[in-house]
Short mmCIF file of C-alpha atoms and ligand atoms in Angstrom, two decimals:
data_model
loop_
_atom_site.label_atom_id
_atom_site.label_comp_id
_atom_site.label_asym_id
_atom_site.label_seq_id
_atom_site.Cartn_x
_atom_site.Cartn_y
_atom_site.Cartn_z
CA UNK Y 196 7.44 28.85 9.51
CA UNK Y 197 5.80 29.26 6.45
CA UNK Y 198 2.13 27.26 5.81
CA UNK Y 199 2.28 23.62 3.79
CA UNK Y 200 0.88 25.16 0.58
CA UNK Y 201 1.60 22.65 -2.26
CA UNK Y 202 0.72 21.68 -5.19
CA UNK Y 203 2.02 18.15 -6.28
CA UNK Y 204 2.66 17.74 -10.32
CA UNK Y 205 3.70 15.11 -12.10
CA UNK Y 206 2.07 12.31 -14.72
CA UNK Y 207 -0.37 9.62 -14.28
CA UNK Y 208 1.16 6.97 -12.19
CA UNK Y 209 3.99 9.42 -10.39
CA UNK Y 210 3.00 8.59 -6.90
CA UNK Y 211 0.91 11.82 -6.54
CA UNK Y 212 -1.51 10.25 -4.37
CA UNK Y 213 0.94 7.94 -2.55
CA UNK Y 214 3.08 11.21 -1.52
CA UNK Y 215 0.19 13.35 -0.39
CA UNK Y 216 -1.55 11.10 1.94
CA UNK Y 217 2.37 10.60 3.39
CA UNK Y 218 2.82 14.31 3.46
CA UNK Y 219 -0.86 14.83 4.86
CA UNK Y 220 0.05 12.69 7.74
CA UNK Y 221 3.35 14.46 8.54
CA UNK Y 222 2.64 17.96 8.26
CA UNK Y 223 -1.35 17.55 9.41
CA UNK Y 224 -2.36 19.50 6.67
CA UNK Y 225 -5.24 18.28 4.26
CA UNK Y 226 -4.38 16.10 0.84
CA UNK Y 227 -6.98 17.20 -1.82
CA UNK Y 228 -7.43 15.12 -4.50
CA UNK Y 229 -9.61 16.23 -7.31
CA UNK Y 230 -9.70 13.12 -9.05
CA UNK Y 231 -10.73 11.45 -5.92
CA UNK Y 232 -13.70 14.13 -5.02
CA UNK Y 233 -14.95 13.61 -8.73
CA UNK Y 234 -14.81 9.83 -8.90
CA UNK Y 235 -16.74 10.32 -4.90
CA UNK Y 236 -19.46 12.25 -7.15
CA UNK Y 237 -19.47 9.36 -9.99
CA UNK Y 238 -19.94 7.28 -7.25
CA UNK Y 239 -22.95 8.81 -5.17
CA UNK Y 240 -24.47 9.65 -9.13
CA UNK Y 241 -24.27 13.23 -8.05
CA UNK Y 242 -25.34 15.88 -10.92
CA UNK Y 243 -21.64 16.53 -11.26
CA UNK Y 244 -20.73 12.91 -11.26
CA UNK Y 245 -23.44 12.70 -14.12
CA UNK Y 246 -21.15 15.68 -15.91
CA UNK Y 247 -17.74 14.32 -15.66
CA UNK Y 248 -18.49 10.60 -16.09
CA UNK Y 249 -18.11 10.03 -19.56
CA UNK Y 250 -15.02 12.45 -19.72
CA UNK Y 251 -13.21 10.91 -16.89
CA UNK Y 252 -13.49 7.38 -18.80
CA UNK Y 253 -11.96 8.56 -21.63
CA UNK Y 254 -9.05 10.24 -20.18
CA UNK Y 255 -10.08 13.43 -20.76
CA UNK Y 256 -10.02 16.73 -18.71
CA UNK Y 257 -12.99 17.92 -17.30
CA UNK Y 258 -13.78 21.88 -18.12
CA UNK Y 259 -11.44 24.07 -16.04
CA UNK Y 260 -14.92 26.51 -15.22
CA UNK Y 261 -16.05 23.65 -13.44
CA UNK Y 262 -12.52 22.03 -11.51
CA UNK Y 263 -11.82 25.64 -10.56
CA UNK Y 264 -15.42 26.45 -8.65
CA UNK Y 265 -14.79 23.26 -6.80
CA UNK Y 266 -11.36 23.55 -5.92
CA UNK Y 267 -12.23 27.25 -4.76
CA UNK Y 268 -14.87 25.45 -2.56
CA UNK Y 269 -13.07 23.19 -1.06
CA UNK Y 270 -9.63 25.57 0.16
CA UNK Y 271 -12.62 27.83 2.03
CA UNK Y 272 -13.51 24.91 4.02
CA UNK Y 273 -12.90 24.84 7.67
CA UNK Y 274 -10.02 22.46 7.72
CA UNK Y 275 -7.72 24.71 5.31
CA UNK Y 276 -6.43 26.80 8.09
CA UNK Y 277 -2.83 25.81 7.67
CA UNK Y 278 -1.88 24.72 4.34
CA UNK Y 279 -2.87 22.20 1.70
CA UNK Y 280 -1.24 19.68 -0.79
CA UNK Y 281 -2.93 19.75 -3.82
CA UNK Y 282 -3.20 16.19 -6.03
CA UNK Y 283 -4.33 16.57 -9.41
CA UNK Y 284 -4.85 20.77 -9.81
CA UNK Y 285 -3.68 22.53 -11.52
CA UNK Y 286 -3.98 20.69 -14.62
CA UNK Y 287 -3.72 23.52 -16.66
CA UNK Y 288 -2.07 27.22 -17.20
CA UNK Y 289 -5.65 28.61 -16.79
CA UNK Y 290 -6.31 26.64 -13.67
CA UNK Y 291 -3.06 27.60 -12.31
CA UNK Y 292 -3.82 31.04 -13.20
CA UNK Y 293 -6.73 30.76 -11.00
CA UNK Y 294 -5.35 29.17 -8.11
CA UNK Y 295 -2.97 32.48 -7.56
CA UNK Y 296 -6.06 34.36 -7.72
CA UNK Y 297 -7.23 32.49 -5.23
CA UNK Y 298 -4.24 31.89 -2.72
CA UNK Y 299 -3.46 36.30 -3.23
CA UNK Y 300 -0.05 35.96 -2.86
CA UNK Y 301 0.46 33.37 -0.13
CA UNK Y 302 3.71 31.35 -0.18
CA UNK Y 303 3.13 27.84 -2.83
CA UNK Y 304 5.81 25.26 -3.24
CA UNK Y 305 5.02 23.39 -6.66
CA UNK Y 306 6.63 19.67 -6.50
CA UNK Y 307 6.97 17.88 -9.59
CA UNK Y 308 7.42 14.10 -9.02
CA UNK Y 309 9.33 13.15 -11.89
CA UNK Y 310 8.81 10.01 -13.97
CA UNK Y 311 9.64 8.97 -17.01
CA UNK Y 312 6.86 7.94 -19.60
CA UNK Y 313 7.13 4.49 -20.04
CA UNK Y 314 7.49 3.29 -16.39
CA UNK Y 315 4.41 5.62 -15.13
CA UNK Y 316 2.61 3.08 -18.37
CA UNK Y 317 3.73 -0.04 -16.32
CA UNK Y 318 2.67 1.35 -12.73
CA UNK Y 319 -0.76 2.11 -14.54
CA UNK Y 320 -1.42 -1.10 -16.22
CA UNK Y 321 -0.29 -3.02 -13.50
CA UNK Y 322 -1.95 -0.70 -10.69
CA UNK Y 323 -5.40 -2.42 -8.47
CA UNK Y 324 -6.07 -0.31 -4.92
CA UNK Y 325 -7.45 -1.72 -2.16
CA UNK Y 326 -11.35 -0.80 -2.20
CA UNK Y 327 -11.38 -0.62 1.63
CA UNK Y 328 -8.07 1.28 2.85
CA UNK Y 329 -6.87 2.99 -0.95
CA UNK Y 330 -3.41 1.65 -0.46
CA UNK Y 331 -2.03 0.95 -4.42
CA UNK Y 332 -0.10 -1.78 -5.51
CA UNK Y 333 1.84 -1.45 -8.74
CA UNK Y 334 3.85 -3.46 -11.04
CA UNK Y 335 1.98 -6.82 -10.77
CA UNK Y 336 1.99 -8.23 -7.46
CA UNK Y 337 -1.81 -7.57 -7.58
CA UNK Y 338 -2.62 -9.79 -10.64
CA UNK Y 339 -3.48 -12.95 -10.48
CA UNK Y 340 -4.09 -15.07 -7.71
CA UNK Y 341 -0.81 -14.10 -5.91
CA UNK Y 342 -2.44 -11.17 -4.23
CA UNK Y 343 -6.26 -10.65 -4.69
CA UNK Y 344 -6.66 -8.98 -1.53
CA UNK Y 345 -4.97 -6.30 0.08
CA UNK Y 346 -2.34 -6.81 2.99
CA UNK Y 347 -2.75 -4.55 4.99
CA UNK Y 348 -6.52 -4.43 5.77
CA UNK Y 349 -7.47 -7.27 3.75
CA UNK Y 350 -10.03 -5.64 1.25
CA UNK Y 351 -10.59 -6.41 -2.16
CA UNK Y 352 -8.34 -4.86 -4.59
CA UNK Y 353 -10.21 -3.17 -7.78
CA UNK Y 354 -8.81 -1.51 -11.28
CA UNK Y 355 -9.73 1.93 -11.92
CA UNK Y 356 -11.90 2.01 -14.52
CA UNK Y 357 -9.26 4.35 -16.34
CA UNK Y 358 -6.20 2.42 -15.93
CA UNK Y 359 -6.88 0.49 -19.46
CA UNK Y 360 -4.59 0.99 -22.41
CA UNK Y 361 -6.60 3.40 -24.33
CA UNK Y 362 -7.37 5.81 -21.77
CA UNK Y 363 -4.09 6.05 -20.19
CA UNK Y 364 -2.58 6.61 -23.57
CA UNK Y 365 -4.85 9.69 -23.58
CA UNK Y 366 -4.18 10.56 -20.27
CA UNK Y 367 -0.31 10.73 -20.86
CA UNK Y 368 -0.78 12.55 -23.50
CA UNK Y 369 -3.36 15.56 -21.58
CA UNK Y 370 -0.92 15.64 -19.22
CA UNK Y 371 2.27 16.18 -22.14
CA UNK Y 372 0.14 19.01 -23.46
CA UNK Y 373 -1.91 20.85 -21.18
CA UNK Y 374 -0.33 20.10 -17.90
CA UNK Y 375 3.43 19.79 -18.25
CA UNK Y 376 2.81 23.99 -19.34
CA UNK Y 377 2.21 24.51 -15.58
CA UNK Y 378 5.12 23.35 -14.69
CA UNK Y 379 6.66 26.13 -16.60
CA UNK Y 380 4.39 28.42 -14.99
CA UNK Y 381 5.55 27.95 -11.47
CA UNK Y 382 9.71 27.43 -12.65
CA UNK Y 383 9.26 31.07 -13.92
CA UNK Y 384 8.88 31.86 -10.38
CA UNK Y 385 11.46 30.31 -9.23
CA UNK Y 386 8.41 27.76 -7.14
CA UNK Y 387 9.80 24.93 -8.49
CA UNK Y 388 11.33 21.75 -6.93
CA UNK Y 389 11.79 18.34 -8.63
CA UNK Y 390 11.98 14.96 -6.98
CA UNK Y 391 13.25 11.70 -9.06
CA UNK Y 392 10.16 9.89 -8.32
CA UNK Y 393 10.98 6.72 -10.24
CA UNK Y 394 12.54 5.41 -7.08
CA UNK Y 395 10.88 3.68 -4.16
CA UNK Y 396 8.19 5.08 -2.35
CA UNK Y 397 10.24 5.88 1.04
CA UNK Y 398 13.33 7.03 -0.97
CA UNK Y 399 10.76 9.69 -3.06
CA UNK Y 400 9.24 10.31 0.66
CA UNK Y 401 12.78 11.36 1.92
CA UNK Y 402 13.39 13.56 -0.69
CA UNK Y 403 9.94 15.17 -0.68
CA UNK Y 404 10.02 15.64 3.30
CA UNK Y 405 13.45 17.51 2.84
CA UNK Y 406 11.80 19.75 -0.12
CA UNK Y 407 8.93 20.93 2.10
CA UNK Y 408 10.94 21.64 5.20
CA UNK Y 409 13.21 24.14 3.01
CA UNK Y 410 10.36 25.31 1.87
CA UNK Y 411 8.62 26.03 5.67
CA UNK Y 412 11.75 27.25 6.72
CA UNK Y 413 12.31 29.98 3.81
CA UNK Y 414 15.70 28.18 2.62
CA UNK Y 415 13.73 26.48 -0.10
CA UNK Y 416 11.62 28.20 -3.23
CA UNK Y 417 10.41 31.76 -2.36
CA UNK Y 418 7.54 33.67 -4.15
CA UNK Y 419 8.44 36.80 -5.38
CA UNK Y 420 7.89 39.81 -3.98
CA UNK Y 421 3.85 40.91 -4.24
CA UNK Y 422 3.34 43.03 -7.19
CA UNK Y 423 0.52 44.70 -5.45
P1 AMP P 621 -6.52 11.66 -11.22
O1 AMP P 621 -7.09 10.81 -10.15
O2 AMP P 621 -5.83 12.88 -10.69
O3 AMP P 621 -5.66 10.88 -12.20
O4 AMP P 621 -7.76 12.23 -12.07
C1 AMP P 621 -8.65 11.36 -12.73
C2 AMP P 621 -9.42 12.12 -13.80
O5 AMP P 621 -10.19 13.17 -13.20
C3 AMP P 621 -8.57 12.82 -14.85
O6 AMP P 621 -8.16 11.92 -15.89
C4 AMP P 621 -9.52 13.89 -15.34
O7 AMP P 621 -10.52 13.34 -16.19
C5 AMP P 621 -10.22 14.31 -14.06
N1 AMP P 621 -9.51 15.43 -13.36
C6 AMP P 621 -8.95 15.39 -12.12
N2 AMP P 621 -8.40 16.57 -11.81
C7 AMP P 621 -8.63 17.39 -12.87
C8 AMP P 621 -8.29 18.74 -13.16
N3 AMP P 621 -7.60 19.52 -12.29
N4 AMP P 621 -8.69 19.25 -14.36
C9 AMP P 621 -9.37 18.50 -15.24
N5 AMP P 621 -9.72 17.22 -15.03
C10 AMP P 621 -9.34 16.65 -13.86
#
């Protein structure tokens, strides 16, 4: 059996986030989300949350330098001993460039979640997650006073500070030009599956599920053979 190594690509809004805790939880390997370790270091008003502030709120990409030093960080730590699903990285060519340096050759399953444009620009606008538990609600069930709270554990549910119009225009847009690219990175490896992630969540689940177990059993994407 092959380790879970995954990254998970796709636009704003694809269900990245949603897939990767489900995956996490099935396969017991770690989701790591570099949106959500930056927006942890806005939070605590780190020196790196002071650095990527500004650029997060205007739906910009933070400097690959810096996303690749702390990605590199975080696979050495003690609970990547068996695989990881990657949320958010590689963004771009140069970061996925880095990541094989980093992984040397080790098997990697890239999944793109696939969704068209204008419905991941309704999930965003319509999005609030639960401050307490992170479960997302989508397409406006949250607005309002029909559902203010979340209903599962009953916290209050917030908007991202860059789910507004302008920002996620510029969002969809970084992601057209500098990370749809990596996607042609990996498919020249033949590393590449695609899910039809416009569907529901436990339909996209199904589909994702059967992905990785072709890939842990070797009848899914292979990497070819080490040039080294
Ligand atoms: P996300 O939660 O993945 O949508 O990321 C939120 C924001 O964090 C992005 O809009 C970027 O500003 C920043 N970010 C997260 N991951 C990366 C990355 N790999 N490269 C550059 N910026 C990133």
């Amino acid at each position: 059996m092959r380790d879970v190594n995954l990254v998970l690509i796709g636009p704003p809004g694809s269900g990245k986030g949603t897939q990767a805790a489900r995956i996490s939880a099935r396969y017991g390997v770690p989701a790591i989300s570099t949106g959500d370790i930056l927006r942890a270091a806005v939070k605590a008003k780190s020196p790196l949350g002071r650095q990527v502030e500004a650029i997060m709120a205007a739906g910009d990409l933070v400097g690959d330098d810096l996303m690749i030093d702390l990605v590199r960080e975080r696979l050495a730590a003690p609970d990547v001993t068996s695989g990881f699903i990657l949320d958010g990285f590689p963004r771009t060519v140069v970061q996925a460039d880095a990541l094989d340096a980093m992984i040397d050759g080790c098997p990697l399953m890239a999944l793109v979640l696939a969704v068209p444009e204008a419905e991941v620009a309704r999930r965003l606008s319509s999005r609030r997650i639960c401050a307490g538990c992170k479960t997302l609600y989508t397409g406006g069930t949250a607005y309002g006073s029909e559902l203010e709270l979340c209903s599962r554990c009953g916290g209050v549910l917030i908007t991202r500070p860059d789910d507004n119009d302008v920002t996620i225009a510029r969002r969809l847009l970084q992601y057209r030009q500098a990370s749809e690219p990596v996607i042609g990175h990996y498919q020249a490896r033949g590393l590449v599956v695609t899910v039809d992630g416009s569907r529901g969540v436990d339909d996209v689940s199904a589909d994702v599920f059967t992905a990785i177990d072709g890939f842990r059993d070797g009848t899914g994407p292979v990497p070819p053979p080490s040039a080294g």
